[in-house]
mmCIF file of C-alpha atoms in Angstrom:
data_model
loop_
_atom_site.group_PDB
_atom_site.id
_atom_site.type_symbol
_atom_site.label_atom_id
_atom_site.label_comp_id
_atom_site.label_asym_id
_atom_site.label_seq_id
_atom_site.Cartn_x
_atom_site.Cartn_y
_atom_site.Cartn_z
ATOM 1 C CA MET A 15 146.094 75.076 48.869
ATOM 2 C CA PRO A 16 149.219 76.608 50.007
ATOM 3 C CA GLY A 17 150.765 73.299 49.954
ATOM 4 C CA TYR A 18 152.490 71.480 47.333
ATOM 5 C CA LEU A 19 153.322 67.624 46.961
ATOM 6 C CA ILE A 20 155.970 66.999 43.831
ATOM 7 C CA TYR A 21 157.147 63.364 43.046
ATOM 8 C CA GLY A 22 158.114 60.774 40.721
ATOM 9 C CA ASP A 23 161.305 61.545 37.819
ATOM 10 C CA THR A 24 163.737 64.418 38.672
ATOM 11 C CA PHE A 25 163.475 65.808 35.424
ATOM 12 C CA LEU A 26 159.198 65.823 35.883
ATOM 13 C CA ALA A 27 159.484 67.060 39.246
ATOM 14 C CA TYR A 28 162.179 69.738 38.738
ATOM 15 C CA GLU A 29 160.316 71.433 35.529
ATOM 16 C CA ARG A 30 157.110 71.188 37.743
ATOM 17 C CA LEU A 31 158.732 72.614 40.203
ATOM 18 C CA LYS A 32 160.287 76.028 38.471
ATOM 19 C CA GLN A 33 156.617 76.001 36.776
ATOM 20 C CA ILE A 34 154.835 75.986 40.731
ATOM 21 C CA GLU A 35 157.638 78.372 41.972
ATOM 22 C CA SER A 36 157.775 81.053 38.955
ATOM 23 C CA GLN A 37 153.577 81.238 39.406
ATOM 24 C CA ILE A 38 153.737 81.997 43.017
ATOM 25 C CA THR A 39 156.611 84.212 43.216
ATOM 26 C CA SER A 40 157.045 85.405 39.766
ATOM 27 C CA ASP A 41 160.646 85.207 39.739
ATOM 28 C CA THR A 42 160.586 88.724 42.174
ATOM 29 C CA VAL A 43 160.402 87.357 45.404
ATOM 30 C CA LEU A 44 163.379 88.179 48.434
ATOM 31 C CA ASP A 45 166.135 85.609 49.140
ATOM 32 C CA SER A 46 164.516 85.815 52.725
ATOM 33 C CA ASN A 47 161.412 85.048 51.557
ATOM 34 C CA HIS A 48 162.387 82.028 49.551
ATOM 35 C CA HIS A 49 163.472 79.176 51.245
ATOM 36 C CA LYS A 50 165.284 75.740 49.636
ATOM 37 C CA ILE A 51 165.910 73.651 52.538
ATOM 38 C CA ALA A 52 167.166 69.499 52.428
ATOM 39 C CA SER A 53 165.249 67.351 54.979
ATOM 40 C CA HIS A 54 168.229 66.594 56.930
ATOM 41 C CA ASP A 55 168.859 70.450 57.824
ATOM 42 C CA VAL A 56 165.658 71.286 59.650
ATOM 43 C CA ASN A 57 163.440 70.056 62.373
ATOM 44 C CA VAL A 58 160.226 70.538 62.856
ATOM 45 C CA ASP A 59 159.939 72.939 65.251
ATOM 46 C CA GLU A 60 162.387 75.309 62.714
ATOM 47 C CA LEU A 61 159.754 74.423 59.550
ATOM 48 C CA ARG A 62 156.959 75.674 62.040
ATOM 49 C CA ASN A 63 158.936 78.856 63.062
ATOM 50 C CA MET A 64 159.620 79.389 59.242
ATOM 51 C CA CYS A 65 156.025 78.910 57.689
ATOM 52 C CA TYR A 66 154.256 81.115 60.595
ATOM 53 C CA ALA A 67 156.381 83.883 59.909
ATOM 54 C CA LEU A 68 155.246 86.660 58.049
ATOM 55 C CA PRO A 69 156.958 87.618 54.594
ATOM 56 C CA PHE A 70 158.911 90.615 54.860
ATOM 57 C CA LEU A 71 158.390 93.194 51.954
ATOM 58 C CA ASP A 72 156.833 90.578 49.701
ATOM 59 C CA PRO A 73 153.286 89.041 49.631
ATOM 60 C CA VAL A 74 154.076 85.227 49.925
ATOM 61 C CA ARG A 75 157.027 83.188 51.301
ATOM 62 C CA LEU A 76 158.052 80.110 49.730
ATOM 63 C CA ILE A 77 159.861 77.083 51.168
ATOM 64 C CA ILE A 78 160.499 74.173 49.340
ATOM 65 C CA ILE A 79 161.292 71.063 51.003
ATOM 66 C CA ASP A 80 163.869 68.862 49.351
ATOM 67 C CA ASN A 81 163.328 64.956 49.638
ATOM 68 C CA LEU A 82 161.465 64.614 53.157
ATOM 69 C CA MET A 83 159.153 61.772 52.318
ATOM 70 C CA ALA A 84 161.906 59.684 50.545
ATOM 71 C CA THR A 85 163.775 59.703 54.424
ATOM 72 C CA LEU A 86 160.445 58.309 56.150
ATOM 73 C CA ASP A 87 160.219 55.561 53.409
ATOM 74 C CA GLY A 88 160.294 52.081 54.072
ATOM 75 C CA ASN A 89 158.889 49.972 51.272
ATOM 76 C CA ARG A 90 161.143 49.657 49.276
ATOM 77 C CA SER A 91 161.803 45.878 49.610
ATOM 78 C CA SER A 92 158.226 45.222 50.302
ATOM 79 C CA ASN A 93 159.773 44.250 53.486
ATOM 80 C CA ARG A 94 156.328 44.034 56.535
ATOM 81 C CA SER A 95 159.622 44.831 59.082
ATOM 82 C CA HIS A 96 161.100 47.371 57.348
ATOM 83 C CA ASN A 97 157.546 49.386 56.848
ATOM 84 C CA THR A 98 156.945 48.895 60.026
ATOM 85 C CA ARG A 99 159.859 51.306 61.564
ATOM 86 C CA SER A 100 159.335 53.546 58.775
ATOM 87 C CA LYS A 101 156.205 54.386 60.112
ATOM 88 C CA ASN A 102 157.469 54.848 63.418
ATOM 89 C CA LYS A 103 159.992 57.060 62.071
ATOM 90 C CA ILE A 104 157.631 59.801 61.314
ATOM 91 C CA GLY A 105 157.686 60.875 65.216
ATOM 92 C CA GLU A 106 157.554 64.833 64.935
ATOM 93 C CA TRP A 107 156.712 65.033 61.573
ATOM 94 C CA GLU A 108 153.037 63.802 62.602
ATOM 95 C CA GLN A 109 152.975 67.584 63.460
ATOM 96 C CA LEU A 110 153.429 68.815 60.076
ATOM 97 C CA PRO A 111 149.747 68.720 58.604
ATOM 98 C CA ASP A 112 148.495 71.137 61.813
ATOM 99 C CA ILE A 113 151.373 73.515 61.148
ATOM 100 C CA LEU A 114 150.090 73.234 57.147
ATOM 101 C CA GLN A 115 146.304 74.285 58.203
ATOM 102 C CA THR A 116 147.489 76.603 60.772
ATOM 103 C CA MET A 117 149.789 78.822 59.088
ATOM 104 C CA PRO A 118 149.496 82.180 57.008
ATOM 105 C CA ASP A 119 147.781 82.073 53.693
ATOM 106 C CA SER A 120 151.280 84.243 52.571
ATOM 107 C CA THR A 121 153.575 81.160 52.730
ATOM 108 C CA HIS A 122 153.397 78.209 50.397
ATOM 109 C CA ILE A 123 155.045 75.108 51.096
ATOM 110 C CA ILE A 124 156.711 72.741 48.273
ATOM 111 C CA PHE A 125 157.306 69.230 49.495
ATOM 112 C CA VAL A 126 160.063 67.773 46.463
ATOM 113 C CA ASP A 127 160.679 63.788 46.351
ATOM 114 C CA TYR A 128 161.596 61.452 43.952
ATOM 115 C CA ASP A 129 161.927 57.285 44.356
ATOM 116 C CA ILE A 130 158.938 57.032 46.884
ATOM 117 C CA SER A 131 156.092 55.001 47.751
ATOM 118 C CA LYS A 132 152.607 55.283 47.608
ATOM 119 C CA SER A 133 152.212 53.993 51.127
ATOM 120 C CA ASN A 134 155.069 56.564 52.511
ATOM 121 C CA PRO A 135 153.544 57.593 55.988
ATOM 122 C CA LEU A 136 154.090 61.162 55.137
ATOM 123 C CA LEU A 137 153.110 60.759 51.918
ATOM 124 C CA LYS A 138 149.870 59.574 52.870
ATOM 125 C CA LYS A 139 148.799 62.759 55.495
ATOM 126 C CA LEU A 140 150.207 65.528 53.626
ATOM 127 C CA GLU A 141 148.367 64.211 50.363
ATOM 128 C CA PRO A 142 144.877 65.421 51.580
ATOM 129 C CA LEU A 143 146.433 68.956 52.243
ATOM 130 C CA CYS A 144 148.002 69.616 49.279
ATOM 131 C CA GLN A 145 148.150 69.817 45.793
ATOM 132 C CA SER A 146 149.490 66.714 44.374
ATOM 133 C CA TYR A 147 151.666 65.815 41.602
ATOM 134 C CA TYR A 148 152.763 62.391 41.013
ATOM 135 C CA LEU A 149 155.218 62.218 37.550
ATOM 136 C CA PRO A 150 156.626 58.991 37.077
ATOM 137 C CA THR A 151 159.335 57.945 34.982
ATOM 138 C CA PRO A 152 157.445 57.258 31.636
ATOM 139 C CA VAL A 153 157.875 53.534 30.341
ATOM 140 C CA ARG A 154 157.656 51.794 26.804
ATOM 141 C CA ASP A 155 154.754 53.119 24.406
ATOM 142 C CA ASP A 156 154.274 56.000 27.373
ATOM 143 C CA LEU A 157 158.168 56.767 26.972
ATOM 144 C CA LEU A 158 157.819 57.018 22.893
ATOM 145 C CA ARG A 159 154.559 59.626 23.305
ATOM 146 C CA TRP A 160 157.004 61.558 25.950
ATOM 147 C CA ILE A 161 159.408 62.039 23.089
ATOM 148 C CA LYS A 162 156.973 62.911 20.784
ATOM 149 C CA ASN A 163 154.782 65.399 22.948
ATOM 150 C CA ARG A 164 158.400 67.027 24.135
ATOM 151 C CA SER A 165 159.540 67.442 19.914
ATOM 152 C CA GLU A 166 156.101 68.610 19.515
ATOM 153 C CA GLN A 167 156.613 71.178 22.600
ATOM 154 C CA GLN A 168 159.795 72.263 21.017
ATOM 155 C CA LEU A 169 158.348 72.703 17.262
ATOM 156 C CA TYR A 170 160.821 69.792 16.233
ATOM 157 C CA LYS A 171 159.515 67.180 13.416
ATOM 158 C CA ILE A 172 160.514 63.557 14.513
ATOM 159 C CA THR A 173 160.154 60.522 12.551
ATOM 160 C CA PRO A 174 158.429 57.131 14.422
ATOM 161 C CA ALA A 175 161.592 55.415 13.581
ATOM 162 C CA ALA A 176 163.912 58.159 14.952
ATOM 163 C CA ILE A 177 161.500 58.054 18.301
ATOM 164 C CA ARG A 178 161.778 54.289 18.806
ATOM 165 C CA LEU A 179 165.811 54.910 17.943
ATOM 166 C CA LEU A 180 166.196 57.331 20.310
ATOM 167 C CA ALA A 181 164.223 55.364 23.398
ATOM 168 C CA ASP A 182 166.433 52.227 22.446
ATOM 169 C CA LEU A 183 169.910 54.546 22.499
ATOM 170 C CA VAL A 184 168.961 56.483 25.660
ATOM 171 C CA GLY A 185 166.538 54.665 27.674
ATOM 172 C CA ASN A 186 164.234 56.800 29.962
ATOM 173 C CA ASP A 187 166.824 59.116 31.563
ATOM 174 C CA LEU A 188 164.930 62.402 30.202
ATOM 175 C CA TRP A 189 167.484 64.697 31.517
ATOM 176 C CA THR A 190 169.332 63.336 28.563
ATOM 177 C CA LEU A 191 166.832 62.885 26.250
ATOM 178 C CA HIS A 192 166.085 66.738 26.202
ATOM 179 C CA ASN A 193 169.340 67.717 25.767
ATOM 180 C CA GLU A 194 169.479 65.223 22.766
ATOM 181 C CA LEU A 195 166.344 66.448 21.235
ATOM 182 C CA ASP A 196 168.045 70.341 21.477
ATOM 183 C CA LYS A 197 171.026 68.795 19.893
ATOM 184 C CA LEU A 198 169.286 66.960 16.895
ATOM 185 C CA GLY A 199 166.861 69.527 16.527
ATOM 186 C CA LEU A 200 169.597 72.132 16.403
ATOM 187 C CA TYR A 201 170.950 70.122 13.958
ATOM 188 C CA VAL A 202 168.776 69.114 11.156
ATOM 189 C CA ARG A 203 167.368 72.911 11.080
ATOM 190 C CA GLY A 204 163.611 72.796 10.536
ATOM 191 C CA LYS A 205 163.457 69.581 8.777
ATOM 192 C CA PRO A 206 162.332 66.134 10.370
ATOM 193 C CA ILE A 207 164.746 64.695 12.645
ATOM 194 C CA GLU A 208 165.327 61.274 10.677
ATOM 195 C CA GLU A 209 166.960 57.662 11.951
ATOM 196 C CA THR A 210 169.515 58.290 10.354
ATOM 197 C CA HIS A 211 170.274 61.717 12.054
ATOM 198 C CA VAL A 212 169.495 59.750 15.578
ATOM 199 C CA ARG A 213 172.586 57.109 14.232
ATOM 200 C CA GLU A 214 174.689 60.082 13.535
ATOM 201 C CA LEU A 215 174.849 62.354 16.418
ATOM 202 C CA VAL A 216 173.019 60.147 19.389
ATOM 203 C CA SER A 217 174.740 56.904 18.927
ATOM 204 C CA GLN A 218 178.358 58.628 20.445
ATOM 205 C CA ILE A 219 176.023 58.892 24.032
ATOM 206 C CA ARG A 220 177.219 55.402 24.853
ATOM 207 C CA GLU A 221 180.585 56.496 24.787
ATOM 208 C CA SER A 222 180.213 60.254 26.509
ATOM 209 C CA SER A 223 176.981 59.671 28.769
ATOM 210 C CA ILE A 224 177.442 60.132 32.425
ATOM 211 C CA PHE A 225 178.149 56.854 33.012
ATOM 212 C CA GLN A 226 181.649 57.250 32.021
ATOM 213 C CA PHE A 227 182.180 60.371 34.602
ATOM 214 C CA VAL A 228 180.497 58.185 37.363
ATOM 215 C CA ASP A 229 182.464 55.211 36.621
ATOM 216 C CA ALA A 230 185.690 57.727 36.847
ATOM 217 C CA ILE A 231 184.256 58.783 40.541
ATOM 218 C CA ILE A 232 183.946 55.242 41.321
ATOM 219 C CA GLU A 233 187.492 54.462 40.521
ATOM 220 C CA GLN A 234 188.440 57.503 42.091
ATOM 221 C CA ARG A 235 190.074 58.980 38.945
ATOM 222 C CA THR A 236 190.147 62.265 39.575
ATOM 223 C CA GLY A 237 192.182 63.288 36.119
ATOM 224 C CA LEU A 238 189.655 61.687 33.818
ATOM 225 C CA ALA A 239 186.771 62.995 36.251
ATOM 226 C CA LEU A 240 187.849 66.611 35.580
ATOM 227 C CA LYS A 241 188.359 65.853 32.179
ATOM 228 C CA LEU A 242 184.827 64.656 31.450
ATOM 229 C CA LEU A 243 183.374 67.404 33.564
ATOM 230 C CA GLN A 244 185.219 69.547 30.328
ATOM 231 C CA GLU A 245 183.264 67.686 28.066
ATOM 232 C CA ILE A 246 179.531 67.657 29.752
ATOM 233 C CA HIS A 247 180.638 71.416 30.233
ATOM 234 C CA ARG A 248 181.530 71.837 26.545
ATOM 235 C CA ASP A 249 177.965 70.230 25.776
ATOM 236 C CA GLY A 250 176.111 72.576 27.493
ATOM 237 C CA GLN A 251 175.246 71.365 30.607
ATOM 238 C CA ASP A 252 175.305 73.205 33.561
ATOM 239 C CA ALA A 253 175.840 72.018 37.934
ATOM 240 C CA GLY A 254 171.741 71.545 37.857
ATOM 241 C CA TYR A 255 172.275 68.691 35.300
ATOM 242 C CA ILE A 256 175.354 67.683 36.350
ATOM 243 C CA PHE A 257 174.209 66.878 40.160
ATOM 244 C CA ALA A 258 170.808 65.691 39.185
ATOM 245 C CA MET A 259 172.608 63.045 37.101
ATOM 246 C CA ILE A 260 174.732 61.760 39.748
ATOM 247 C CA ASN A 261 171.926 61.499 42.409
ATOM 248 C CA ARG A 262 169.988 60.011 39.947
ATOM 249 C CA GLN A 263 173.177 57.193 39.051
ATOM 250 C CA LEU A 264 173.814 56.742 42.805
ATOM 251 C CA ARG A 265 169.914 56.069 43.722
ATOM 252 C CA LEU A 266 169.854 53.487 40.703
ATOM 253 C CA ILE A 267 173.183 51.846 42.174
ATOM 254 C CA THR A 268 171.730 52.178 45.177
ATOM 255 C CA LEU A 269 168.107 49.994 44.288
ATOM 256 C CA THR A 270 170.546 47.671 42.329
ATOM 257 C CA LYS A 271 172.613 46.598 44.792
ATOM 258 C CA ASP A 272 169.524 45.848 46.863
ATOM 259 C CA LEU A 273 168.202 43.758 43.931
ATOM 260 C CA LEU A 274 171.183 41.528 43.394
ATOM 261 C CA ASP A 275 171.699 40.866 46.972
ATOM 262 C CA ASN A 276 168.220 39.424 46.504
ATOM 263 C CA GLY A 277 168.995 37.078 44.259
ATOM 264 C CA PHE A 278 167.104 39.359 41.032
ATOM 265 C CA SER A 279 168.042 38.696 37.345
ATOM 266 C CA LYS A 280 169.334 41.146 34.806
ATOM 267 C CA GLN A 281 166.086 41.293 33.271
ATOM 268 C CA ALA A 282 164.227 41.778 36.255
ATOM 269 C CA ILE A 283 166.403 44.535 38.039
ATOM 270 C CA GLY A 284 165.652 46.789 34.430
ATOM 271 C CA SER A 285 162.146 46.006 34.969
ATOM 272 C CA ARG A 286 162.164 46.738 38.574
ATOM 273 C CA LEU A 287 163.912 50.323 37.881
ATOM 274 C CA ARG A 288 161.880 50.841 34.951
ATOM 275 C CA ILE A 289 164.466 50.994 32.363
ATOM 276 C CA ASN A 290 164.143 50.354 29.109
ATOM 277 C CA SER A 291 167.636 50.520 27.521
ATOM 278 C CA GLN A 292 169.620 46.752 28.232
ATOM 279 C CA PHE A 293 173.074 49.074 27.686
ATOM 280 C CA VAL A 294 171.586 51.335 30.805
ATOM 281 C CA VAL A 295 170.956 48.128 32.921
ATOM 282 C CA GLU A 296 173.993 46.832 32.001
ATOM 283 C CA LYS A 297 176.257 49.755 33.054
ATOM 284 C CA THR A 298 174.271 50.397 36.135
ATOM 285 C CA ILE A 299 175.104 46.429 37.332
ATOM 286 C CA ALA A 300 178.531 46.729 36.161
ATOM 287 C CA GLN A 301 178.795 50.115 38.567
ATOM 288 C CA THR A 302 177.334 48.326 41.701
ATOM 289 C CA SER A 303 179.691 45.873 41.504
ATOM 290 C CA ARG A 304 182.598 48.471 42.326
ATOM 291 C CA CYS A 305 180.534 50.273 45.020
ATOM 292 C CA SER A 306 180.402 49.328 48.861
ATOM 293 C CA ASN A 307 177.411 50.027 50.958
ATOM 294 C CA HIS A 308 179.998 52.427 52.465
ATOM 295 C CA ASP A 309 181.110 53.866 49.288
ATOM 296 C CA ILE A 310 177.472 55.130 48.400
ATOM 297 C CA ARG A 311 176.883 56.593 51.998
ATOM 298 C CA ARG A 312 179.969 58.761 51.330
ATOM 299 C CA HIS A 313 179.159 59.726 48.006
ATOM 300 C CA TYR A 314 175.442 60.684 49.014
ATOM 301 C CA GLU A 315 176.571 62.726 51.999
ATOM 302 C CA THR A 316 179.303 64.765 49.651
ATOM 303 C CA LEU A 317 176.819 65.238 46.964
ATOM 304 C CA THR A 318 174.225 66.904 49.698
ATOM 305 C CA GLU A 319 177.359 68.776 51.394
ATOM 306 C CA ALA A 320 177.982 70.152 47.827
ATOM 307 C CA ASP A 321 174.092 71.036 46.672
ATOM 308 C CA LEU A 322 173.526 72.861 49.688
ATOM 309 C CA ALA A 323 176.697 74.848 49.269
ATOM 310 C CA ILE A 324 175.543 76.111 47.011
ATOM 311 C CA LYS A 325 171.912 76.557 47.414
ATOM 312 C CA GLU A 326 173.315 78.690 50.284
ATOM 313 C CA GLY A 327 175.356 80.830 48.446
ATOM 314 C CA ARG A 328 178.857 79.240 50.271
ATOM 315 C CA LEU A 329 180.343 78.511 46.940
ATOM 316 C CA ASP A 330 179.719 78.934 43.280
ATOM 317 C CA PRO A 331 178.761 76.348 40.996
ATOM 318 C CA ASP A 332 181.340 75.602 39.189
ATOM 319 C CA THR A 333 183.435 75.727 42.455
ATOM 320 C CA ALA A 334 181.222 73.389 44.459
ATOM 321 C CA ILE A 335 181.757 70.722 41.017
ATOM 322 C CA HIS A 336 185.118 71.039 40.900
ATOM 323 C CA LEU A 337 185.256 70.375 45.035
ATOM 324 C CA LEU A 338 182.928 67.746 44.983
ATOM 325 C CA ILE A 339 184.695 65.594 42.624
ATOM 326 C CA HIS A 340 188.143 65.952 44.540
ATOM 327 C CA ASP A 341 186.348 64.875 47.348
ATOM 328 C CA LEU A 342 184.215 61.786 45.695
ATOM 329 C CA THR A 343 187.607 60.296 44.649
ATOM 330 C CA HIS A 344 189.582 60.919 47.658
ATOM 331 C CA VAL A 345 189.158 58.691 50.191
#
């Protein structure tokens, strides 16, 4: 099948995308045959033309569509009327299955989404025609197994006590867990990662995590946000990580605001968002209380524009990040 669906956790989806992308292109496909498109920047006619076009000087054309299904997902609050409006919104995308079935074999298309429901109308139409990968964020015992397996993949030894403490401190933020495991592995130099190592190195994550960075943005403290950006860079994080973490936190704030408006308790919010760490739940609720719906929309629009500027080559990642911070912290 030339079509792929990837949806679920942002870290797992990103890894699977890179894996499939590499298998299709072998990292040698020309830029003119390799398209990465945000959902709001394409309509069905443009996509059809792109899918039907034969590749130039390459055996394949690869098209990646980001977050298309989420724009049609009306089941976030299990509201029946909302879901009905979502089904009506599918509109021109009703034609998408026909495009996939008639496009040339040289075209490969990947749909990447994150927090969407199984009842998503476009997901139902595309799933029978695509290789589908649902990658939910691991919780509870699954999270502990993920940490153990990730450690083994990186050839790190880690004790059960260290796994449990790491899960408690970080929760199920897989981006941060991945980076913390690398930091711990380098620190112990081939020895098993013990609980004491986690306490020594990872406990500081509560003070230096992405929360402070997002807080500074929400509070429009440009200087602090830029200072924290330098710290994030010193920890070896690239623009992709920073964009993903801002996007993730905005998504959590959006969902938390909806749950708070509907009277959910702090414990219920943690369960609904599948967040193990009470610290993460409390910080997200605190950030949500300082964000209006207008703020959230503006942050999303600004983030999307900066991400697109990088993908289209209009800005290098460092410049885009600095401009993003300036735009997010100035009304």
